[in-house]
Coordinates of C-alpha atoms in Angstrom, one line a residue:
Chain A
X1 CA 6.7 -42.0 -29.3
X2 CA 4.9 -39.1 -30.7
X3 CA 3.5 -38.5 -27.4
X4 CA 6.7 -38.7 -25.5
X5 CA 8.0 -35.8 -28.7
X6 CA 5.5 -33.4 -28.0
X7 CA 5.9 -33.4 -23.7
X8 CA 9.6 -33.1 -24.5
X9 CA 9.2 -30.4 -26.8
X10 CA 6.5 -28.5 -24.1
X11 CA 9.0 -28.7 -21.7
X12 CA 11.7 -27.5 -23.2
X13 CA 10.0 -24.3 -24.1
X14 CA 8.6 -24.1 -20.8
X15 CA 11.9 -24.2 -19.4
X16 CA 13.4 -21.6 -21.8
X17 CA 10.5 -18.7 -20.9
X18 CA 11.5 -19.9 -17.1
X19 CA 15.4 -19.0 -17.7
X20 CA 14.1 -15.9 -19.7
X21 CA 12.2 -14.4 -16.6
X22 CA 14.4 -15.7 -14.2
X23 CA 17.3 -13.4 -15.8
X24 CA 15.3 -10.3 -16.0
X25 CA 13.7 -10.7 -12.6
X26 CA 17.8 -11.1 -11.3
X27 CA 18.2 -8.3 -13.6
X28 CA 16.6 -6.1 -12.1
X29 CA 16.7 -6.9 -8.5
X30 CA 20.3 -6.6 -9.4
X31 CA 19.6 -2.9 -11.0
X32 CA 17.7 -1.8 -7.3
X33 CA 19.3 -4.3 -4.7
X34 CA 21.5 -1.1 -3.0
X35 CA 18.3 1.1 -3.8
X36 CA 16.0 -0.3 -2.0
X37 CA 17.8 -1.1 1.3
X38 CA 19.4 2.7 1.2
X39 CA 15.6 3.1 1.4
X40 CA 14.7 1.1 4.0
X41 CA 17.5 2.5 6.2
X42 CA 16.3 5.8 5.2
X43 CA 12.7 5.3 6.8
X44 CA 14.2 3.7 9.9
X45 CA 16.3 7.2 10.3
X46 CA 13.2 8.9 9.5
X47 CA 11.3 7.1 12.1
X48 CA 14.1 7.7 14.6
X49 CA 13.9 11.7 14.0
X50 CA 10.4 11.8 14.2
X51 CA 10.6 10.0 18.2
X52 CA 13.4 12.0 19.6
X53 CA 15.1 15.6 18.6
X54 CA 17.8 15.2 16.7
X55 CA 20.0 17.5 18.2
X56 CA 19.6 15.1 21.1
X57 CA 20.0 12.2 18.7
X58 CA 23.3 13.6 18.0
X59 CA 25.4 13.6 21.0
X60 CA 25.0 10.2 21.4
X61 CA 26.4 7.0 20.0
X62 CA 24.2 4.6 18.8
X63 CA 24.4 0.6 18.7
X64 CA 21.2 -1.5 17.4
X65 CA 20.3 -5.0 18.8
X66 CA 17.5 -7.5 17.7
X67 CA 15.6 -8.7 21.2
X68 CA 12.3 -10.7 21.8
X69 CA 11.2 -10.1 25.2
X70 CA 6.5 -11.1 26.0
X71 CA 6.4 -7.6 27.1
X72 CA 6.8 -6.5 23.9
X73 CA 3.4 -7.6 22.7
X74 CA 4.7 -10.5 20.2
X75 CA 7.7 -12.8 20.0
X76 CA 9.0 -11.7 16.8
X77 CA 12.4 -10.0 17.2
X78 CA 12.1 -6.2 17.6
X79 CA 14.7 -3.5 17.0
X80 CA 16.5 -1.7 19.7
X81 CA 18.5 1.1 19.3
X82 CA 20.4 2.3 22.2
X83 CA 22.1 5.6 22.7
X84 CA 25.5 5.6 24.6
X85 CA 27.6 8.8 26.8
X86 CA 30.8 7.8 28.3
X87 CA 30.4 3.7 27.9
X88 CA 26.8 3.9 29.2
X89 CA 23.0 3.5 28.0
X90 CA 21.6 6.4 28.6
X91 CA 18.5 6.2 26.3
X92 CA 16.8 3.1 24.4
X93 CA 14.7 3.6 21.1
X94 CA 12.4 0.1 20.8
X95 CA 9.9 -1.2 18.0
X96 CA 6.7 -2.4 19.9
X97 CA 3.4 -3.8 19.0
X98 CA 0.3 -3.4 20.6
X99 CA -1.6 -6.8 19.9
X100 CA -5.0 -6.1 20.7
X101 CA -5.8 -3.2 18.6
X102 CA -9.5 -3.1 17.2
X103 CA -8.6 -4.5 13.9
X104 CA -5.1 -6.3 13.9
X105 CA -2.1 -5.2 15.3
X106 CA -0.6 -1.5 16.1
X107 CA 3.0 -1.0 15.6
X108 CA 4.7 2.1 17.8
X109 CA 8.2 3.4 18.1
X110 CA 9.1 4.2 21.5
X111 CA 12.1 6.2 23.2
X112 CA 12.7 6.5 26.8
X113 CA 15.4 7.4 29.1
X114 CA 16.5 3.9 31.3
X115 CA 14.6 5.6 34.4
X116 CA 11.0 5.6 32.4
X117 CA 10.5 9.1 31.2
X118 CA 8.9 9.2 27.9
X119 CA 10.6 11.1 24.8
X120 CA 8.4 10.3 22.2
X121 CA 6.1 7.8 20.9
X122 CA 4.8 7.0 17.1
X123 CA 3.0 4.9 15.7
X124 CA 4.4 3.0 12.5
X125 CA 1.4 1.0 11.5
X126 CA -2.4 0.5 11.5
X127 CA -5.8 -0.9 10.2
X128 CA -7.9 0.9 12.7
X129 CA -11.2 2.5 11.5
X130 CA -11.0 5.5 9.4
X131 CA -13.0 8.6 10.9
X132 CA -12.6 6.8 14.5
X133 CA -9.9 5.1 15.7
X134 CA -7.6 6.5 13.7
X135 CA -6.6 9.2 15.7
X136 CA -3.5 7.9 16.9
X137 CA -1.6 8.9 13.9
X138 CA 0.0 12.1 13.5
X139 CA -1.5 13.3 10.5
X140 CA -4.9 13.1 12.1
X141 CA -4.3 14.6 15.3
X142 CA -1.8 15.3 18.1
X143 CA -2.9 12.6 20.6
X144 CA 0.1 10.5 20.2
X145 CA 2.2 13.8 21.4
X146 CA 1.0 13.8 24.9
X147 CA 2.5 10.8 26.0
X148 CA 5.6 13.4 25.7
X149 CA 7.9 13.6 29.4
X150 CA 5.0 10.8 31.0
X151 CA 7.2 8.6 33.4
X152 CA 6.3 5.2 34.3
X153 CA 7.3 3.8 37.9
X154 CA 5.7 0.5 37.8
X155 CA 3.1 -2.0 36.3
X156 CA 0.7 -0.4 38.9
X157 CA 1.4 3.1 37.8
X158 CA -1.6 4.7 37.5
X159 CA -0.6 7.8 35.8
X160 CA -0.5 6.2 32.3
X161 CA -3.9 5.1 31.5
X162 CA -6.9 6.7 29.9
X163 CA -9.2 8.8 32.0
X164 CA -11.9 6.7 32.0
X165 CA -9.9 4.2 34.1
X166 CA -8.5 6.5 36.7
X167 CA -5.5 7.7 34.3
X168 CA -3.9 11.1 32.7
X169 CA -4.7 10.8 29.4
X170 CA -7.5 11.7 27.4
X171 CA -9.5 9.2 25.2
X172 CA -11.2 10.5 21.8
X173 CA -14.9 10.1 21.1
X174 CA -15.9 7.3 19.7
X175 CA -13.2 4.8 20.4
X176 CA -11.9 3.7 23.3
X177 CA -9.9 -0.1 22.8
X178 CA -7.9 1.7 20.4
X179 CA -5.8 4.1 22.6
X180 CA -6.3 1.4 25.6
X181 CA -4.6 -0.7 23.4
X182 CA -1.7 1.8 22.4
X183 CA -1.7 3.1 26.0
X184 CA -1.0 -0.3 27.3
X185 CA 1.5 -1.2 24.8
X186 CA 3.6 2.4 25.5
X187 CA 3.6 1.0 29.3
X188 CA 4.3 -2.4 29.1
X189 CA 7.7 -1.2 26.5
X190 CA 8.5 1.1 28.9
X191 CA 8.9 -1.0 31.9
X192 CA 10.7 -3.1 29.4
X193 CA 12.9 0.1 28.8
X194 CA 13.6 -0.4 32.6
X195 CA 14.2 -4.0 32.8
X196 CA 17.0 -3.2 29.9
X197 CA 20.2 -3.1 32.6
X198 CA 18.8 -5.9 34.1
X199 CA 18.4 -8.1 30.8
X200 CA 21.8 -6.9 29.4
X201 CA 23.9 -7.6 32.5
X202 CA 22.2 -11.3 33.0
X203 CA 23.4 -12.0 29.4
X204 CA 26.8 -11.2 30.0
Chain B
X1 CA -13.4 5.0 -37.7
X2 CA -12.7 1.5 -37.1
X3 CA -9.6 3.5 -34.4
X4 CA -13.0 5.4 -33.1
X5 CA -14.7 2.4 -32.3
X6 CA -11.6 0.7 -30.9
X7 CA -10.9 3.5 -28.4
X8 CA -14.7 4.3 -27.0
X9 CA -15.5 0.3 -26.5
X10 CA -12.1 0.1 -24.5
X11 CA -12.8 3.5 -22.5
X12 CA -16.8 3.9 -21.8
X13 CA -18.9 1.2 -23.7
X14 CA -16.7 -2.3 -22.2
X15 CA -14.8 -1.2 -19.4
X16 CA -13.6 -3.1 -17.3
X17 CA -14.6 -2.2 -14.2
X18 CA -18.0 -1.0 -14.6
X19 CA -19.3 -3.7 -17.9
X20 CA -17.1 -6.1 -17.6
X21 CA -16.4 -6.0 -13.5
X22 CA -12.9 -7.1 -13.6
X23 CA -10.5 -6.7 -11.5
X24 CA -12.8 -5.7 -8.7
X25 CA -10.7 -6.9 -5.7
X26 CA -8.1 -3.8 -6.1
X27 CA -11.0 -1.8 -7.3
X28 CA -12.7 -1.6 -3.8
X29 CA -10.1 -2.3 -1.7
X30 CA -7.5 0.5 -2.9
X31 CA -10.1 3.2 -3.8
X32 CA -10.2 4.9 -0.7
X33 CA -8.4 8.0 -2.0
X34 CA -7.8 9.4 -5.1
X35 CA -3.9 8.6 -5.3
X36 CA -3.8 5.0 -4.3
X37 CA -6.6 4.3 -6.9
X38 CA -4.3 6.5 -9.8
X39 CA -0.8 4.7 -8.3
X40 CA -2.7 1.4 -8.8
X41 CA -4.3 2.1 -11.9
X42 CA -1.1 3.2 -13.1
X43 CA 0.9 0.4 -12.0
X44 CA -2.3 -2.3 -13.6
X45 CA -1.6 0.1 -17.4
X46 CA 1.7 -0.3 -17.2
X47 CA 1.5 -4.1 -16.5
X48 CA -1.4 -5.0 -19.2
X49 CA 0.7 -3.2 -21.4
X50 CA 4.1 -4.7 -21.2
X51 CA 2.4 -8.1 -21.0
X52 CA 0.4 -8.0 -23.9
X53 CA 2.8 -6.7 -25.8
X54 CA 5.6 -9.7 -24.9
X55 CA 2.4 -12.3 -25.4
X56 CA 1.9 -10.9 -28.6
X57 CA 5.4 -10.9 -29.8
X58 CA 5.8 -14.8 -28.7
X59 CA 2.4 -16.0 -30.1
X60 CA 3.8 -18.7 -32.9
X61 CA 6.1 -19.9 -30.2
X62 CA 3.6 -20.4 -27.2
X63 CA 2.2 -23.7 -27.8
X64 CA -1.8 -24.0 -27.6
X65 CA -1.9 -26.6 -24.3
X66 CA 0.5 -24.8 -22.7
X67 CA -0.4 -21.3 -22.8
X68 CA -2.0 -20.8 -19.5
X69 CA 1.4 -21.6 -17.3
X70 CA 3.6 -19.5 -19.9
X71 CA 1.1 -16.3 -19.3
X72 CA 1.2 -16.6 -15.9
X73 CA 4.7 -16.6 -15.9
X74 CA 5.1 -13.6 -17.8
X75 CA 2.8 -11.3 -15.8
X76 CA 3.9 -13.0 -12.5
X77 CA 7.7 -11.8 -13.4
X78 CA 6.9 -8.1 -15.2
X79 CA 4.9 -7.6 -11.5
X80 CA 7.6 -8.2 -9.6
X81 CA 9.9 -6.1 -11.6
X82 CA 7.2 -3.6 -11.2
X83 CA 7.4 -3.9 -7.9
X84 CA 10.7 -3.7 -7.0
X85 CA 11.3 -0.2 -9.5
X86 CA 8.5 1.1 -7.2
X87 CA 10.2 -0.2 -4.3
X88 CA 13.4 1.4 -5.3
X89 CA 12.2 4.8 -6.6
X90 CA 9.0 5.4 -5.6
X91 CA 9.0 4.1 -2.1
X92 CA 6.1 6.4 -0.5
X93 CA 3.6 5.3 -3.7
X94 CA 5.2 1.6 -2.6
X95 CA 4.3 2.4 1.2
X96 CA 0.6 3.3 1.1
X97 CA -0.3 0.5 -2.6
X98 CA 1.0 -2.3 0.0
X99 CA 0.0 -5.7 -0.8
X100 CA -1.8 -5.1 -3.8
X101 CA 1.0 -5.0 -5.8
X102 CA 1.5 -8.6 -6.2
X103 CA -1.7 -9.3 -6.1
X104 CA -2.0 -7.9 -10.1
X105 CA -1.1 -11.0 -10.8
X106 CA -4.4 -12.3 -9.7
X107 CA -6.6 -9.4 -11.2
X108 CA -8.2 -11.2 -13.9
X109 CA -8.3 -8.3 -16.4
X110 CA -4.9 -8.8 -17.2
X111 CA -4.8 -12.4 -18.0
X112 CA -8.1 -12.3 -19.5
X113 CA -6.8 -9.5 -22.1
X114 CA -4.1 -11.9 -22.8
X115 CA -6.0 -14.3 -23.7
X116 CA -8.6 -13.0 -26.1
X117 CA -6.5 -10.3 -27.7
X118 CA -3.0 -10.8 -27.1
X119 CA -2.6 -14.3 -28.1
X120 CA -4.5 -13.4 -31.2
X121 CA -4.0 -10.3 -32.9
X122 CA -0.9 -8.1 -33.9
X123 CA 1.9 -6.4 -31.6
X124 CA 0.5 -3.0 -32.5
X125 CA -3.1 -4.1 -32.0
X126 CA -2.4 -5.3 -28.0
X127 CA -0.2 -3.1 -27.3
X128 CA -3.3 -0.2 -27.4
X129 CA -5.7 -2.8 -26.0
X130 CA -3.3 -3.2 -22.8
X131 CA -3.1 0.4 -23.0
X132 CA -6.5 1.4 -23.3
X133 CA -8.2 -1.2 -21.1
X134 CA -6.1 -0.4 -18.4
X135 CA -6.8 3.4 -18.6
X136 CA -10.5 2.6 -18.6
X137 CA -10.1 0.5 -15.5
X138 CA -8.0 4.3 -14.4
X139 CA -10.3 6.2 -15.0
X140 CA -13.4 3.8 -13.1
X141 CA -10.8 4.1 -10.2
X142 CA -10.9 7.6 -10.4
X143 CA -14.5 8.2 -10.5
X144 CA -15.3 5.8 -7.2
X145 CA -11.7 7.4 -5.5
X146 CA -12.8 10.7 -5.8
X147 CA -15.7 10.2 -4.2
X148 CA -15.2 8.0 -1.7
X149 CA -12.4 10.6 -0.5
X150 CA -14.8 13.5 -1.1
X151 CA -17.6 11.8 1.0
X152 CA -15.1 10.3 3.3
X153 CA -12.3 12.2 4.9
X154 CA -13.2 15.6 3.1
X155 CA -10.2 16.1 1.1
X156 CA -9.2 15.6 -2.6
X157 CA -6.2 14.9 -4.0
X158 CA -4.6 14.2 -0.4
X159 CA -1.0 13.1 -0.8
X160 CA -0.5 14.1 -4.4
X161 CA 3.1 14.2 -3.4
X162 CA 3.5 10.6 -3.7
X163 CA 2.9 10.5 -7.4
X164 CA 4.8 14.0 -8.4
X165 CA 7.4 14.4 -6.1
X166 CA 7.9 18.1 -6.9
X167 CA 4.9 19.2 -5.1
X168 CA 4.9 20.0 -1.2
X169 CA 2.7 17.7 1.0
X170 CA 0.1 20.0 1.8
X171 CA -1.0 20.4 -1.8
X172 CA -4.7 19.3 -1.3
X173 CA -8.1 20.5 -1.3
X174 CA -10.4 20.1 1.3
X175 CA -13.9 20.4 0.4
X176 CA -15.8 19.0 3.7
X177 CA -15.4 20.2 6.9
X178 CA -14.2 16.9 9.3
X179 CA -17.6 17.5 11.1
X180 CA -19.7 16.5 7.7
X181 CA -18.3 13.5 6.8
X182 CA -19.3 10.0 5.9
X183 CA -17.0 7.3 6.9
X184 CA -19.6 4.7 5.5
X185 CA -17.9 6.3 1.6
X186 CA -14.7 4.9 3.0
X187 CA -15.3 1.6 4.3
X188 CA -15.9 -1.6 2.5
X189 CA -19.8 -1.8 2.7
X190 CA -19.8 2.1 1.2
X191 CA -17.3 1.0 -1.6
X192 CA -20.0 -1.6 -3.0
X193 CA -22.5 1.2 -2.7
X194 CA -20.8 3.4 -4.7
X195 CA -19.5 0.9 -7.2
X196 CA -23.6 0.0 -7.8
X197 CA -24.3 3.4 -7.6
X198 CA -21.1 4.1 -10.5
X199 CA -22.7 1.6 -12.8
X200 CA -26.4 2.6 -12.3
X201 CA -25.5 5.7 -14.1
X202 CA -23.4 4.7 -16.9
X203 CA -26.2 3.0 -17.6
X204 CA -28.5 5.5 -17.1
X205 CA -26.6 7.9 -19.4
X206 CA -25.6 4.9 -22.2
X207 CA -29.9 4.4 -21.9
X208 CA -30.6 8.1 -22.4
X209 CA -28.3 8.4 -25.4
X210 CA -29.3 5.1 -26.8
X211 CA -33.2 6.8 -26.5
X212 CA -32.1 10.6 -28.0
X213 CA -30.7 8.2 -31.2
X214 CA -33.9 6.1 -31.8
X215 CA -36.1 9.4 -31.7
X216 CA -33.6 10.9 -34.5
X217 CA -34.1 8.0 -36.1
X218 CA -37.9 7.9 -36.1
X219 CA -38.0 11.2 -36.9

């Protein structure tokens, strides 16, 4: 009986410092709920300026979809903003990931007009090397820029691949699976760019 | 004196990062430049604080068998406050700390203060132990950040504008051209080095005064 006293007692004041964090945890998500997804949206919008002029960005209306498509290097659900003239996609901004990066995945930000041509590319995320592969960001250097007004016509399209495998663009000493990985991914989203009309109407 | 003493064992002669080794998980991982390591170090004072402080004010309630699961639940909820308030207002500092947040819940400095201070002396007493330990484990962040960005990508201070959002983002230094560089400083194997290299001389210069003291003495 004392035994059975003393667990009750322990669990009752385990329960009360529960409810006591409980309430200031819902406190305070309560206190930054609307902060922190203003914030969010704010780095999307950020992330949108960054991969196409805004003055462009602004003539155009916008509506966002979720899609999963294998050509876009997982089969999570990615965001896809498209930009509308007169009832009709003109461009398409798309969240990729290039899979085989040299440590983990890359995540870009892509936007293309529907006939392939290339408006901008970033990258959102690595874990590539310091020093080497890193590179790819903007705040390191400008590679990332060149892809700028590319246009891809097919999967055999030469034209976007590194230089060491009969391409246009340059790879930087010292790395090469990095942009072969980022190169590939900017391809294979842009023929998915392409293949938009075609996925959209089938849905229908 | 006895205030002295409390404030030079906390700060230089126990620290815990370079006595005690604490805590080293965030210490080598999140010490690549100088601003992570201060937003971390930052976030881990802020933390020990406000946990040692509640420990210490429930002490007579927190029942002896039990204490391990209460503690855990305190710092496990004050971290996630932490994190969202960072989330919320400091979102760049949020951006680049990552993961390691919620992983303060793990470091062992923190419940380790809680248990052999907090749950023993006065309010007043661990509140400046959570204070003071974690700026020790600061300032140990500092030394191997500074370094490690120094050797590494050249620059210090790169990205001050996370912490102080007055400044403009190019207030850095750079000190090494990109040419000169080590990027061994910045990767994991380099972080060891310099954490052994960190305590080597501590030691060296706690041996050198220890020395100076014993020749006054025998003099």
């Amino acid at each position: 009986m004392k035994h059975f006293i003393k667990i009750l007692k322990s669990s009752f004041i385990m329960s009360i410092f529960s409810i006591l964090s409980l309430c200031v945890v819902e406190y305070i998500n309560y206190i930054t709920k609307n902060q922190i997804t203003n914030q969010k949206e704010q780095e999307k919008q950020i992330f949108i300026q960054q991969v196409i002029p805004h003055d462009l960005y602004n003539t155009y209306k916008v509506k966002k979809y979720l899609v999963s498509n294998s050509l876009l290097g997982d089969a999570k659900k990615h965001s896809l903003w498209m930009l509308l003239k007169n009832e009709t996609v003109k461009i398409a901004i798309v969240e990729s990931t290039a899979p085989d990066g040299y440590s983990g995945s890359i995540y870009i930000l892509v936007a293309a007009y529907l006939n392939g041509k290339i408006i901008g590319v970033r990258v959102l995320s690595h874990k590539e090397t310091p020093g080497i592969g890193d590179k790819i960001d903007l705040s390191i250097s400008n590679w990332i820029t060149k892809f700028k007004n590319l246009s891809v016509k097919n999967v055999e399209d030469n034209h976007v691949l590194l230089k060491k495998y009969g391409g246009e663009i340059e790879q930087f000493t010292g790395a090469t699976i990095t942009p072969q990985a980022v190169t590939n991914a900017i391809k294979r989203t842009v023929i998915f760019i392409k293949k938009i009309p075609l996925i959209f109407s089938l849905e229908r | 004196m006895k205030w002295n003493d409390f404030f030079k064992k906390r700060l230089w002669y126990n620290n815990s990062s370079l006595v005690q080794l604490l805590g080293l998980c965030p210490v080598l991982a999140m010490t690549t430049n100088v601003v992570n390591s201060i937003g971390l170090g930052i976030a881990t004072t802020f933390i020990l604080t406000i946990t040692n402080t509640i420990i210490s004010m429930f002490k007579y309630i927190i029942p002896k068998n039990i204490r391990i699961p209460i503690f855990m639940l305190i710092v496990s909820s004050t971290v996630t406050c932490i994190e969202m308030i960072l989330h919320a207002y400091q979102f760049n500092l949020y951006k680049s700390l990552g993961v390691f947040i919620p992983l303060i819940v793990t470091n062992c400095i923190v419940i380790g203060r809680a248990e052999s201070i907090a749950y023993q002396s006065s309010i007043l007493v661990s509140f400046f132990d959570g204070l003071l330990t974690g700026l020790g484990s600061t300032l140990a962040m500092f030394c191997m950040g500074s370094i490690r960005e120094i050797l590494g990508h050249g620059t210090f201070l790169f990205g001050i504008n996370k912490i102080f959002n007055i400044l403009e983002n190019n207030y850095f230094f750079t000190i090494l051209n990109r040419n000169e560089i080590m990027i061994l400083a910045v990767s994991p194997p380099g972080g060891f080095l310099i954490l052994g290299f960190l305590i080597a001389f501590k030691n060296f210069l706690d041996k050198r005064k220890n020395k100076k003291y014993e020749c006054k003495k025998t003099l």
